[in-house]
mmCIF file with all atom_site columns, C-alpha atoms in Angstrom:
data_model
loop_
_atom_site.group_PDB
_atom_site.id
_atom_site.type_symbol
_atom_site.label_atom_id
_atom_site.label_alt_id
_atom_site.label_comp_id
_atom_site.label_asym_id
_atom_site.label_entity_id
_atom_site.label_seq_id
_atom_site.pdbx_PDB_ins_code
_atom_site.Cartn_x
_atom_site.Cartn_y
_atom_site.Cartn_z
_atom_site.occupancy
_atom_site.B_iso_or_equiv
_atom_site.pdbx_formal_charge
_atom_site.auth_seq_id
_atom_site.auth_comp_id
_atom_site.auth_asym_id
_atom_site.auth_atom_id
_atom_site.pdbx_PDB_model_num
ATOM 1   C CA . MET A 1 1   ? -2.155 -27.647 -50.769 1.00 37.00 ? 1   MET A CA 1
ATOM 2   C CA . ALA A 1 2   ? -4.323 -29.278 -48.164 1.00 39.00 ? 2   ALA A CA 1
ATOM 3   C CA . SER A 1 3   ? -5.076 -32.361 -50.606 1.00 41.00 ? 3   SER A CA 1
ATOM 4   C CA . ALA A 1 4   ? -1.411 -32.987 -50.570 1.00 43.00 ? 4   ALA A CA 1
ATOM 5   C CA . CYS A 1 5   ? -1.357 -33.427 -46.856 1.00 48.00 ? 5   CYS A CA 1
ATOM 6   C CA . GLU A 1 6   ? -4.691 -35.139 -46.382 1.00 50.00 ? 6   GLU A CA 1
ATOM 7   C CA . ALA A 1 7   ? -3.498 -38.359 -47.957 1.00 63.00 ? 7   ALA A CA 1
ATOM 8   C CA . VAL A 1 8   ? -0.184 -38.727 -45.911 1.00 77.00 ? 8   VAL A CA 1
ATOM 9   C CA . ASP A 1 9   ? 0.319  -42.112 -45.014 1.00 82.00 ? 9   ASP A CA 1
ATOM 10  C CA . PRO A 1 10  ? -0.542 -42.729 -41.234 1.00 83.00 ? 10  PRO A CA 1
ATOM 11  C CA . GLU A 1 11  ? 2.272  -45.317 -40.689 1.00 87.00 ? 11  GLU A CA 1
ATOM 12  C CA . HIS A 1 12  ? 4.872  -42.914 -41.998 1.00 87.00 ? 12  HIS A CA 1
ATOM 13  C CA . LEU A 1 13  ? 3.475  -40.149 -39.790 1.00 89.00 ? 13  LEU A CA 1
ATOM 14  C CA . LYS A 1 14  ? 3.587  -42.291 -36.969 1.00 89.00 ? 14  LYS A CA 1
ATOM 15  C CA . ALA A 1 15  ? 7.197  -43.255 -37.358 1.00 92.00 ? 15  ALA A CA 1
ATOM 16  C CA . LEU A 1 16  ? 8.115  -39.509 -37.795 1.00 93.00 ? 16  LEU A CA 1
ATOM 17  C CA . LEU A 1 17  ? 6.317  -38.725 -34.507 1.00 93.00 ? 17  LEU A CA 1
ATOM 18  C CA . GLN A 1 18  ? 8.050  -41.410 -32.663 1.00 94.00 ? 18  GLN A CA 1
ATOM 19  C CA . VAL A 1 19  ? 11.531 -40.140 -33.753 1.00 96.00 ? 19  VAL A CA 1
ATOM 20  C CA . LEU A 1 20  ? 10.350 -36.571 -32.704 1.00 96.00 ? 20  LEU A CA 1
ATOM 21  C CA . ASP A 1 21  ? 9.391  -38.055 -29.337 1.00 96.00 ? 21  ASP A CA 1
ATOM 22  C CA . GLU A 1 22  ? 12.755 -39.701 -28.857 1.00 96.00 ? 22  GLU A CA 1
ATOM 23  C CA . VAL A 1 23  ? 14.545 -36.278 -29.571 1.00 97.00 ? 23  VAL A CA 1
ATOM 24  C CA . VAL A 1 24  ? 12.401 -34.597 -26.793 1.00 97.00 ? 24  VAL A CA 1
ATOM 25  C CA . SER A 1 25  ? 12.866 -37.419 -24.176 1.00 96.00 ? 25  SER A CA 1
ATOM 26  C CA . ASN A 1 26  ? 16.531 -37.990 -24.750 1.00 96.00 ? 26  ASN A CA 1
ATOM 27  C CA . GLU A 1 27  ? 17.171 -34.389 -24.541 1.00 96.00 ? 27  GLU A CA 1
ATOM 28  C CA . ALA A 1 28  ? 15.303 -34.048 -21.196 1.00 95.00 ? 28  ALA A CA 1
ATOM 29  C CA . CYS A 1 29  ? 17.387 -36.995 -19.859 1.00 94.00 ? 29  CYS A CA 1
ATOM 30  C CA . PHE A 1 30  ? 20.604 -35.477 -21.163 1.00 94.00 ? 30  PHE A CA 1
ATOM 31  C CA . ARG A 1 31  ? 19.825 -32.148 -19.566 1.00 92.00 ? 31  ARG A CA 1
ATOM 32  C CA . ALA A 1 32  ? 18.978 -33.950 -16.417 1.00 90.00 ? 32  ALA A CA 1
ATOM 33  C CA . PHE A 1 33  ? 22.461 -35.453 -16.073 1.00 88.00 ? 33  PHE A CA 1
ATOM 34  C CA . LEU A 1 34  ? 24.091 -32.051 -17.068 1.00 86.00 ? 34  LEU A CA 1
ATOM 35  C CA . THR A 1 35  ? 22.324 -30.881 -13.943 1.00 84.00 ? 35  THR A CA 1
ATOM 36  C CA . HIS A 1 36  ? 22.950 -33.580 -11.624 1.00 80.00 ? 36  HIS A CA 1
ATOM 37  C CA . ARG A 1 37  ? 26.277 -34.794 -12.511 1.00 73.00 ? 37  ARG A CA 1
ATOM 38  C CA . LYS A 1 38  ? 29.568 -33.205 -11.062 1.00 60.00 ? 38  LYS A CA 1
ATOM 39  C CA . GLU A 1 39  ? 31.805 -32.509 -13.956 1.00 43.00 ? 39  GLU A CA 1
ATOM 40  C CA . GLY A 1 40  ? 35.242 -34.032 -14.009 1.00 39.00 ? 40  GLY A CA 1
ATOM 41  C CA . SER A 1 41  ? 34.605 -36.684 -11.176 1.00 48.00 ? 41  SER A CA 1
ATOM 42  C CA . ALA A 1 42  ? 36.237 -39.964 -12.103 1.00 41.00 ? 42  ALA A CA 1
ATOM 43  C CA . GLN A 1 43  ? 33.739 -41.586 -9.604  1.00 55.00 ? 43  GLN A CA 1
ATOM 44  C CA . HIS A 1 44  ? 31.012 -40.726 -12.053 1.00 64.00 ? 44  HIS A CA 1
ATOM 45  C CA . ALA A 1 45  ? 32.568 -42.225 -15.186 1.00 71.00 ? 45  ALA A CA 1
ATOM 46  C CA . CYS A 1 46  ? 29.388 -44.392 -15.527 1.00 79.00 ? 46  CYS A CA 1
ATOM 47  C CA . TRP A 1 47  ? 27.233 -41.569 -15.609 1.00 81.00 ? 47  TRP A CA 1
ATOM 48  C CA . ALA A 1 48  ? 29.441 -39.762 -18.122 1.00 82.00 ? 48  ALA A CA 1
ATOM 49  C CA . HIS A 1 49  ? 29.025 -42.731 -20.540 1.00 87.00 ? 49  HIS A CA 1
ATOM 50  C CA . VAL A 1 50  ? 25.242 -42.746 -20.169 1.00 89.00 ? 50  VAL A CA 1
ATOM 51  C CA . GLN A 1 51  ? 25.271 -38.866 -20.711 1.00 89.00 ? 51  GLN A CA 1
ATOM 52  C CA . ASN A 1 52  ? 27.235 -39.327 -23.975 1.00 90.00 ? 52  ASN A CA 1
ATOM 53  C CA . ALA A 1 53  ? 24.903 -42.157 -25.229 1.00 93.00 ? 53  ALA A CA 1
ATOM 54  C CA . LEU A 1 54  ? 22.006 -39.789 -24.644 1.00 94.00 ? 54  LEU A CA 1
ATOM 55  C CA . ALA A 1 55  ? 23.724 -37.059 -26.705 1.00 95.00 ? 55  ALA A CA 1
ATOM 56  C CA . ARG A 1 56  ? 24.597 -39.260 -29.518 1.00 94.00 ? 56  ARG A CA 1
ATOM 57  C CA . ASP A 1 57  ? 21.006 -40.862 -29.548 1.00 96.00 ? 57  ASP A CA 1
ATOM 58  C CA . THR A 1 58  ? 19.262 -37.285 -29.769 1.00 97.00 ? 58  THR A CA 1
ATOM 59  C CA . VAL A 1 59  ? 21.629 -36.102 -32.516 1.00 96.00 ? 59  VAL A CA 1
ATOM 60  C CA . ASN A 1 60  ? 20.984 -39.319 -34.459 1.00 95.00 ? 60  ASN A CA 1
ATOM 61  C CA . ALA A 1 61  ? 17.207 -39.132 -33.965 1.00 96.00 ? 61  ALA A CA 1
ATOM 62  C CA . TRP A 1 62  ? 17.017 -35.410 -34.853 1.00 97.00 ? 62  TRP A CA 1
ATOM 63  C CA . CYS A 1 63  ? 18.930 -35.992 -38.057 1.00 95.00 ? 63  CYS A CA 1
ATOM 64  C CA . MET A 1 64  ? 16.418 -38.739 -38.961 1.00 94.00 ? 64  MET A CA 1
ATOM 65  C CA . ALA A 1 65  ? 13.783 -36.143 -39.170 1.00 95.00 ? 65  ALA A CA 1
ATOM 66  C CA . PHE A 1 66  ? 15.741 -33.013 -40.076 1.00 94.00 ? 66  PHE A CA 1
ATOM 67  C CA . GLY A 1 67  ? 18.973 -34.371 -41.767 1.00 87.00 ? 67  GLY A CA 1
ATOM 68  C CA . ALA A 1 68  ? 19.791 -34.045 -45.409 1.00 78.00 ? 68  ALA A CA 1
ATOM 69  C CA . TRP A 1 69  ? 16.762 -33.633 -47.203 1.00 71.00 ? 69  TRP A CA 1
ATOM 70  C CA . GLY A 1 70  ? 15.474 -36.847 -48.929 1.00 66.00 ? 70  GLY A CA 1
ATOM 71  C CA . SER A 1 71  ? 18.038 -38.966 -47.253 1.00 68.00 ? 71  SER A CA 1
ATOM 72  C CA . ASN A 1 72  ? 15.814 -40.825 -44.805 1.00 80.00 ? 72  ASN A CA 1
ATOM 73  C CA . GLU A 1 73  ? 12.445 -42.537 -44.959 1.00 86.00 ? 73  GLU A CA 1
ATOM 74  C CA . THR A 1 74  ? 11.450 -40.498 -41.536 1.00 88.00 ? 74  THR A CA 1
ATOM 75  C CA . HIS A 1 75  ? 12.806 -37.060 -42.995 1.00 90.00 ? 75  HIS A CA 1
ATOM 76  C CA . TRP A 1 76  ? 9.802  -35.010 -42.446 1.00 91.00 ? 76  TRP A CA 1
ATOM 77  C CA . THR A 1 77  ? 9.689  -33.871 -46.070 1.00 87.00 ? 77  THR A CA 1
ATOM 78  C CA . ASN A 1 78  ? 9.489  -37.414 -47.205 1.00 85.00 ? 78  ASN A CA 1
ATOM 79  C CA . VAL A 1 79  ? 6.724  -38.058 -44.700 1.00 86.00 ? 79  VAL A CA 1
ATOM 80  C CA . LEU A 1 80  ? 4.607  -35.341 -46.177 1.00 82.00 ? 80  LEU A CA 1
ATOM 81  C CA . GLN A 1 81  ? 5.141  -36.959 -49.691 1.00 79.00 ? 81  GLN A CA 1
ATOM 82  C CA . SER A 1 82  ? 3.883  -40.382 -48.632 1.00 72.00 ? 82  SER A CA 1
ATOM 83  C CA . GLN A 1 83  ? 0.846  -40.935 -50.258 1.00 60.00 ? 83  GLN A CA 1
ATOM 84  C CA . ARG A 1 84  ? -1.660 -44.003 -50.236 1.00 55.00 ? 84  ARG A CA 1
ATOM 85  C CA . ASN A 1 85  ? -3.732 -42.341 -52.998 1.00 53.00 ? 85  ASN A CA 1
ATOM 86  C CA . ASP A 1 86  ? -1.145 -41.772 -55.728 1.00 62.00 ? 86  ASP A CA 1
ATOM 87  C CA . SER A 1 87  ? -3.285 -39.256 -57.300 1.00 69.00 ? 87  SER A CA 1
ATOM 88  C CA . LEU A 1 88  ? -0.320 -36.620 -57.378 1.00 69.00 ? 88  LEU A CA 1
ATOM 89  C CA . SER A 1 89  ? 2.738  -37.031 -59.395 1.00 75.00 ? 89  SER A CA 1
ATOM 90  C CA . GLN A 1 90  ? 6.023  -37.004 -57.969 1.00 74.00 ? 90  GLN A CA 1
ATOM 91  C CA . ARG A 1 91  ? 6.740  -33.509 -59.317 1.00 80.00 ? 91  ARG A CA 1
ATOM 92  C CA . GLN A 1 92  ? 3.517  -32.252 -57.425 1.00 78.00 ? 92  GLN A CA 1
ATOM 93  C CA . LYS A 1 93  ? 4.578  -33.911 -54.265 1.00 73.00 ? 93  LYS A CA 1
ATOM 94  C CA . ARG A 1 94  ? 8.085  -32.651 -54.305 1.00 77.00 ? 94  ARG A CA 1
ATOM 95  C CA . ARG A 1 95  ? 6.583  -29.021 -54.958 1.00 83.00 ? 95  ARG A CA 1
ATOM 96  C CA . ALA A 1 96  ? 4.341  -29.608 -51.917 1.00 80.00 ? 96  ALA A CA 1
ATOM 97  C CA . ALA A 1 97  ? 7.286  -30.541 -49.923 1.00 80.00 ? 97  ALA A CA 1
ATOM 98  C CA . GLU A 1 98  ? 9.210  -27.421 -50.947 1.00 85.00 ? 98  GLU A CA 1
ATOM 99  C CA . LEU A 1 99  ? 6.427  -25.321 -49.970 1.00 90.00 ? 99  LEU A CA 1
ATOM 100 C CA . ALA A 1 100 ? 5.995  -26.897 -46.613 1.00 90.00 ? 100 ALA A CA 1
ATOM 101 C CA . ARG A 1 101 ? 9.906  -26.575 -46.136 1.00 89.00 ? 101 ARG A CA 1
ATOM 102 C CA . LYS A 1 102 ? 9.630  -22.772 -46.807 1.00 92.00 ? 102 LYS A CA 1
ATOM 103 C CA . SER A 1 103 ? 6.723  -22.380 -44.492 1.00 94.00 ? 103 SER A CA 1
ATOM 104 C CA . PHE A 1 104 ? 8.356  -24.253 -41.602 1.00 94.00 ? 104 PHE A CA 1
ATOM 105 C CA . ARG A 1 105 ? 11.753 -22.554 -41.931 1.00 93.00 ? 105 ARG A CA 1
ATOM 106 C CA . GLU A 1 106 ? 10.030 -19.346 -41.598 1.00 94.00 ? 106 GLU A CA 1
ATOM 107 C CA . HIS A 1 107 ? 7.736  -20.533 -38.695 1.00 95.00 ? 107 HIS A CA 1
ATOM 108 C CA . VAL A 1 108 ? 10.815 -21.690 -36.620 1.00 95.00 ? 108 VAL A CA 1
ATOM 109 C CA . SER A 1 109 ? 12.984 -18.538 -37.531 1.00 94.00 ? 109 SER A CA 1
ATOM 110 C CA . GLN A 1 110 ? 10.016 -16.441 -36.130 1.00 95.00 ? 110 GLN A CA 1
ATOM 111 C CA . ARG A 1 111 ? 9.329  -18.399 -33.250 1.00 95.00 ? 111 ARG A CA 1
ATOM 112 C CA . LEU A 1 112 ? 12.928 -19.136 -32.014 1.00 95.00 ? 112 LEU A CA 1
ATOM 113 C CA . GLY A 1 113 ? 14.124 -15.667 -33.025 1.00 95.00 ? 113 GLY A CA 1
ATOM 114 C CA . MET A 1 114 ? 16.727 -17.462 -35.376 1.00 94.00 ? 114 MET A CA 1
ATOM 115 C CA . SER A 1 115 ? 17.579 -16.212 -38.793 1.00 95.00 ? 115 SER A CA 1
ATOM 116 C CA . LEU A 1 116 ? 17.285 -18.580 -41.625 1.00 95.00 ? 116 LEU A CA 1
ATOM 117 C CA . GLU A 1 117 ? 21.087 -18.620 -42.001 1.00 95.00 ? 117 GLU A CA 1
ATOM 118 C CA . LYS A 1 118 ? 21.482 -19.509 -38.264 1.00 95.00 ? 118 LYS A CA 1
ATOM 119 C CA . TYR A 1 119 ? 18.905 -22.438 -38.664 1.00 95.00 ? 119 TYR A CA 1
ATOM 120 C CA . ASP A 1 120 ? 20.837 -23.751 -41.576 1.00 93.00 ? 120 ASP A CA 1
ATOM 121 C CA . ALA A 1 121 ? 24.108 -23.485 -39.633 1.00 95.00 ? 121 ALA A CA 1
ATOM 122 C CA . PHE A 1 122 ? 22.579 -25.239 -36.898 1.00 96.00 ? 122 PHE A CA 1
ATOM 123 C CA . ALA A 1 123 ? 21.175 -28.011 -38.817 1.00 94.00 ? 123 ALA A CA 1
ATOM 124 C CA . ALA A 1 124 ? 24.540 -28.298 -40.621 1.00 94.00 ? 124 ALA A CA 1
ATOM 125 C CA . SER A 1 125 ? 26.197 -28.651 -37.174 1.00 95.00 ? 125 SER A CA 1
ATOM 126 C CA . MET A 1 126 ? 23.927 -31.358 -36.225 1.00 95.00 ? 126 MET A CA 1
ATOM 127 C CA . ARG A 1 127 ? 24.471 -33.362 -39.530 1.00 93.00 ? 127 ARG A CA 1
ATOM 128 C CA . ASP A 1 128 ? 28.412 -32.725 -39.172 1.00 92.00 ? 128 ASP A CA 1
ATOM 129 C CA . PHE A 1 129 ? 28.255 -34.131 -35.512 1.00 92.00 ? 129 PHE A CA 1
ATOM 130 C CA . ARG A 1 130 ? 26.138 -37.124 -36.686 1.00 92.00 ? 130 ARG A CA 1
ATOM 131 C CA . ASN A 1 131 ? 28.433 -37.883 -39.626 1.00 90.00 ? 131 ASN A CA 1
ATOM 132 C CA . ASN A 1 132 ? 31.705 -37.575 -37.694 1.00 88.00 ? 132 ASN A CA 1
ATOM 133 C CA . HIS A 1 133 ? 31.116 -38.553 -34.317 1.00 84.00 ? 133 HIS A CA 1
ATOM 134 C CA . THR A 1 134 ? 27.789 -40.789 -33.893 1.00 79.00 ? 134 THR A CA 1
ATOM 135 C CA . ALA A 1 135 ? 27.008 -42.535 -37.117 1.00 67.00 ? 135 ALA A CA 1
ATOM 136 C CA . HIS A 1 136 ? 30.849 -42.667 -38.211 1.00 73.00 ? 136 HIS A CA 1
ATOM 137 C CA . ARG A 1 137 ? 34.052 -41.618 -36.661 1.00 72.00 ? 137 ARG A CA 1
ATOM 138 C CA . ALA A 1 138 ? 36.503 -39.338 -38.488 1.00 65.00 ? 138 ALA A CA 1
ATOM 139 C CA . VAL A 1 139 ? 39.892 -39.408 -36.907 1.00 65.00 ? 139 VAL A CA 1
ATOM 140 C CA . ALA A 1 140 ? 40.952 -35.985 -37.997 1.00 66.00 ? 140 ALA A CA 1
ATOM 141 C CA . GLN A 1 141 ? 37.660 -34.167 -37.325 1.00 69.00 ? 141 GLN A CA 1
ATOM 142 C CA . ARG A 1 142 ? 36.509 -32.662 -34.159 1.00 73.00 ? 142 ARG A CA 1
ATOM 143 C CA . HIS A 1 143 ? 33.173 -30.954 -33.913 1.00 75.00 ? 143 HIS A CA 1
ATOM 144 C CA . PRO A 1 144 ? 31.676 -29.639 -30.640 1.00 87.00 ? 144 PRO A CA 1
ATOM 145 C CA . LEU A 1 145 ? 28.438 -31.061 -29.524 1.00 93.00 ? 145 LEU A CA 1
ATOM 146 C CA . PRO A 1 146 ? 25.738 -28.839 -30.752 1.00 95.00 ? 146 PRO A CA 1
ATOM 147 C CA . ASP A 1 147 ? 23.351 -27.241 -28.356 1.00 97.00 ? 147 ASP A CA 1
ATOM 148 C CA . LEU A 1 148 ? 20.622 -29.945 -27.786 1.00 97.00 ? 148 LEU A CA 1
ATOM 149 C CA . SER A 1 149 ? 18.190 -27.729 -26.178 1.00 96.00 ? 149 SER A CA 1
ATOM 150 C CA . ILE A 1 150 ? 17.818 -25.905 -29.393 1.00 97.00 ? 150 ILE A CA 1
ATOM 151 C CA . ALA A 1 151 ? 17.523 -29.132 -31.122 1.00 97.00 ? 151 ALA A CA 1
ATOM 152 C CA . ALA A 1 152 ? 14.487 -30.098 -28.939 1.00 97.00 ? 152 ALA A CA 1
ATOM 153 C CA . ARG A 1 153 ? 12.933 -26.503 -29.270 1.00 97.00 ? 153 ARG A CA 1
ATOM 154 C CA . ILE A 1 154 ? 13.037 -27.022 -33.096 1.00 97.00 ? 154 ILE A CA 1
ATOM 155 C CA . VAL A 1 155 ? 11.233 -30.205 -32.590 1.00 97.00 ? 155 VAL A CA 1
ATOM 156 C CA . LEU A 1 156 ? 8.540  -28.683 -30.449 1.00 97.00 ? 156 LEU A CA 1
ATOM 157 C CA . GLU A 1 157 ? 8.062  -25.834 -32.882 1.00 96.00 ? 157 GLU A CA 1
ATOM 158 C CA . PHE A 1 158 ? 7.877  -28.340 -35.737 1.00 96.00 ? 158 PHE A CA 1
ATOM 159 C CA . ASP A 1 159 ? 5.339  -30.370 -34.000 1.00 95.00 ? 159 ASP A CA 1
ATOM 160 C CA . GLU A 1 160 ? 2.932  -27.401 -33.551 1.00 93.00 ? 160 GLU A CA 1
ATOM 161 C CA . TRP A 1 161 ? 3.521  -26.291 -37.188 1.00 94.00 ? 161 TRP A CA 1
ATOM 162 C CA . LEU A 1 162 ? 2.996  -29.716 -38.508 1.00 92.00 ? 162 LEU A CA 1
ATOM 163 C CA . ARG A 1 163 ? -0.504 -29.825 -36.819 1.00 89.00 ? 163 ARG A CA 1
ATOM 164 C CA . GLY A 1 164 ? -1.525 -26.501 -38.517 1.00 88.00 ? 164 GLY A CA 1
ATOM 165 C CA . TRP A 1 165 ? -0.066 -27.387 -41.718 1.00 87.00 ? 165 TRP A CA 1
ATOM 166 C CA . MET A 1 166 ? -1.715 -30.755 -42.000 1.00 83.00 ? 166 MET A CA 1
ATOM 167 C CA . LEU A 1 167 ? -5.300 -29.480 -41.291 1.00 77.00 ? 167 LEU A CA 1
ATOM 168 C CA . PRO A 1 168 ? -7.966 -30.967 -41.950 1.00 77.00 ? 168 PRO A CA 1
ATOM 169 C CA . GLN A 1 169 ? -5.969 -33.998 -41.339 1.00 75.00 ? 169 GLN A CA 1
ATOM 170 C CA . ARG A 1 170 ? -5.604 -34.985 -37.563 1.00 75.00 ? 170 ARG A CA 1
ATOM 171 C CA . PHE A 1 171 ? -3.729 -37.421 -35.738 1.00 73.00 ? 171 PHE A CA 1
ATOM 172 C CA . ASP A 1 172 ? -4.288 -38.915 -32.354 1.00 78.00 ? 172 ASP A CA 1
ATOM 173 C CA . TYR A 1 173 ? -0.907 -38.080 -30.622 1.00 83.00 ? 173 TYR A CA 1
ATOM 174 C CA . PRO A 1 174 ? -0.176 -35.915 -27.599 1.00 85.00 ? 174 PRO A CA 1
ATOM 175 C CA . LEU A 1 175 ? 1.323  -32.451 -27.962 1.00 90.00 ? 175 LEU A CA 1
ATOM 176 C CA . LEU A 1 176 ? 4.912  -32.832 -27.739 1.00 93.00 ? 176 LEU A CA 1
ATOM 177 C CA . ARG A 1 177 ? 5.275  -29.658 -25.763 1.00 92.00 ? 177 ARG A CA 1
ATOM 178 C CA . ASP A 1 178 ? 3.064  -31.213 -22.939 1.00 91.00 ? 178 ASP A CA 1
ATOM 179 C CA . SER A 1 179 ? 5.277  -34.377 -23.270 1.00 91.00 ? 179 SER A CA 1
ATOM 180 C CA . ALA A 1 180 ? 8.414  -32.528 -22.958 1.00 92.00 ? 180 ALA A CA 1
ATOM 181 C CA . ALA A 1 181 ? 7.426  -30.941 -19.570 1.00 91.00 ? 181 ALA A CA 1
ATOM 182 C CA . ALA A 1 182 ? 6.592  -34.357 -18.094 1.00 93.00 ? 182 ALA A CA 1
ATOM 183 C CA . TYR A 1 183 ? 9.853  -35.820 -19.503 1.00 93.00 ? 183 TYR A CA 1
ATOM 184 C CA . ALA A 1 184 ? 11.749 -33.015 -17.958 1.00 91.00 ? 184 ALA A CA 1
ATOM 185 C CA . ARG A 1 185 ? 10.311 -33.533 -14.523 1.00 92.00 ? 185 ARG A CA 1
ATOM 186 C CA . GLY A 1 186 ? 10.457 -37.105 -14.628 1.00 93.00 ? 186 GLY A CA 1
ATOM 187 C CA . ALA A 1 187 ? 14.266 -37.370 -15.867 1.00 92.00 ? 187 ALA A CA 1
ATOM 188 C CA . SER A 1 188 ? 15.248 -34.982 -13.208 1.00 88.00 ? 188 SER A CA 1
ATOM 189 C CA . THR A 1 189 ? 13.575 -36.904 -10.333 1.00 89.00 ? 189 THR A CA 1
ATOM 190 C CA . GLU A 1 190 ? 14.787 -40.320 -11.733 1.00 89.00 ? 190 GLU A CA 1
ATOM 191 C CA . VAL A 1 191 ? 18.387 -39.128 -12.404 1.00 86.00 ? 191 VAL A CA 1
ATOM 192 C CA . GLU A 1 192 ? 18.778 -37.394 -8.908  1.00 83.00 ? 192 GLU A CA 1
ATOM 193 C CA . THR A 1 193 ? 17.265 -40.592 -7.300  1.00 85.00 ? 193 THR A CA 1
ATOM 194 C CA . ALA A 1 194 ? 19.743 -43.082 -9.143  1.00 83.00 ? 194 ALA A CA 1
ATOM 195 C CA . MET A 1 195 ? 22.771 -40.853 -8.170  1.00 80.00 ? 195 MET A CA 1
ATOM 196 C CA . ARG A 1 196 ? 21.659 -40.822 -4.517  1.00 79.00 ? 196 ARG A CA 1
ATOM 197 C CA . ALA A 1 197 ? 21.292 -44.614 -4.303  1.00 79.00 ? 197 ALA A CA 1
ATOM 198 C CA . VAL A 1 198 ? 24.689 -44.906 -5.768  1.00 73.00 ? 198 VAL A CA 1
ATOM 199 C CA . ARG A 1 199 ? 25.919 -42.633 -3.171  1.00 71.00 ? 199 ARG A CA 1
ATOM 200 C CA . ARG A 1 200 ? 24.397 -44.600 -0.411  1.00 74.00 ? 200 ARG A CA 1
ATOM 201 C CA . ALA A 1 201 ? 25.653 -47.776 -1.684  1.00 72.00 ? 201 ALA A CA 1
ATOM 202 C CA . ASP A 1 202 ? 29.363 -46.408 -2.103  1.00 68.00 ? 202 ASP A CA 1
ATOM 203 C CA . PRO A 1 203 ? 30.072 -43.628 0.425   1.00 58.00 ? 203 PRO A CA 1
ATOM 204 C CA . THR A 1 204 ? 33.377 -42.910 -1.279  1.00 60.00 ? 204 THR A CA 1
ATOM 205 C CA . ARG A 1 205 ? 31.595 -41.505 -4.318  1.00 55.00 ? 205 ARG A CA 1
ATOM 206 C CA . PRO A 1 206 ? 30.841 -37.820 -4.162  1.00 54.00 ? 206 PRO A CA 1
ATOM 207 C CA . ALA A 1 207 ? 27.469 -36.596 -3.502  1.00 50.00 ? 207 ALA A CA 1
ATOM 208 C CA . PRO A 1 208 ? 25.421 -35.230 -6.307  1.00 48.00 ? 208 PRO A CA 1
ATOM 209 C CA . PRO A 1 209 ? 24.753 -31.372 -5.836  1.00 48.00 ? 209 PRO A CA 1
ATOM 210 C CA . GLU A 1 210 ? 21.848 -30.344 -3.483  1.00 43.00 ? 210 GLU A CA 1
#
């Protein structure tokens, strides 16, 4: 199995890691707006639009990596099948991806205390939201926004799982769990600062919560 991972194309891997980073950073900013924005305040309509855009971007990026299997070049199973040395047949690559998928699902189920059925249901909710509300717009369909904190946690667990699964291959990229903590701190400070600046410029706007 290790040989199937050693030859992963570094460009495909880099693209996947950038997508994962987008999920984590967007979710941190989205969460900062949830914390600092007063719900239902008309004066903060601009913040609501920004928050909604962050939610859409988070869902879209997550689905690039974890959406329908085989549907996207940056889907993680496709990245594991990207080979510069084409010594493995497509059947062997597919089998390796199936084993990886089984291993990751078991890992995330154990680490998040989430049954495989609940993981599948969550992934389906992310795909449904993307298909009906972000990439497309279904007039008659209404899907609640999935819990983006769960989406980010899945990404963090995947990042750790991937590093172990791909040994002995290594890649020079910071651990996403460390980046996530920095993103959260930075987003909270920046959002609060921006809202206070708007408050000073227009005193008629409600102040953000202390």
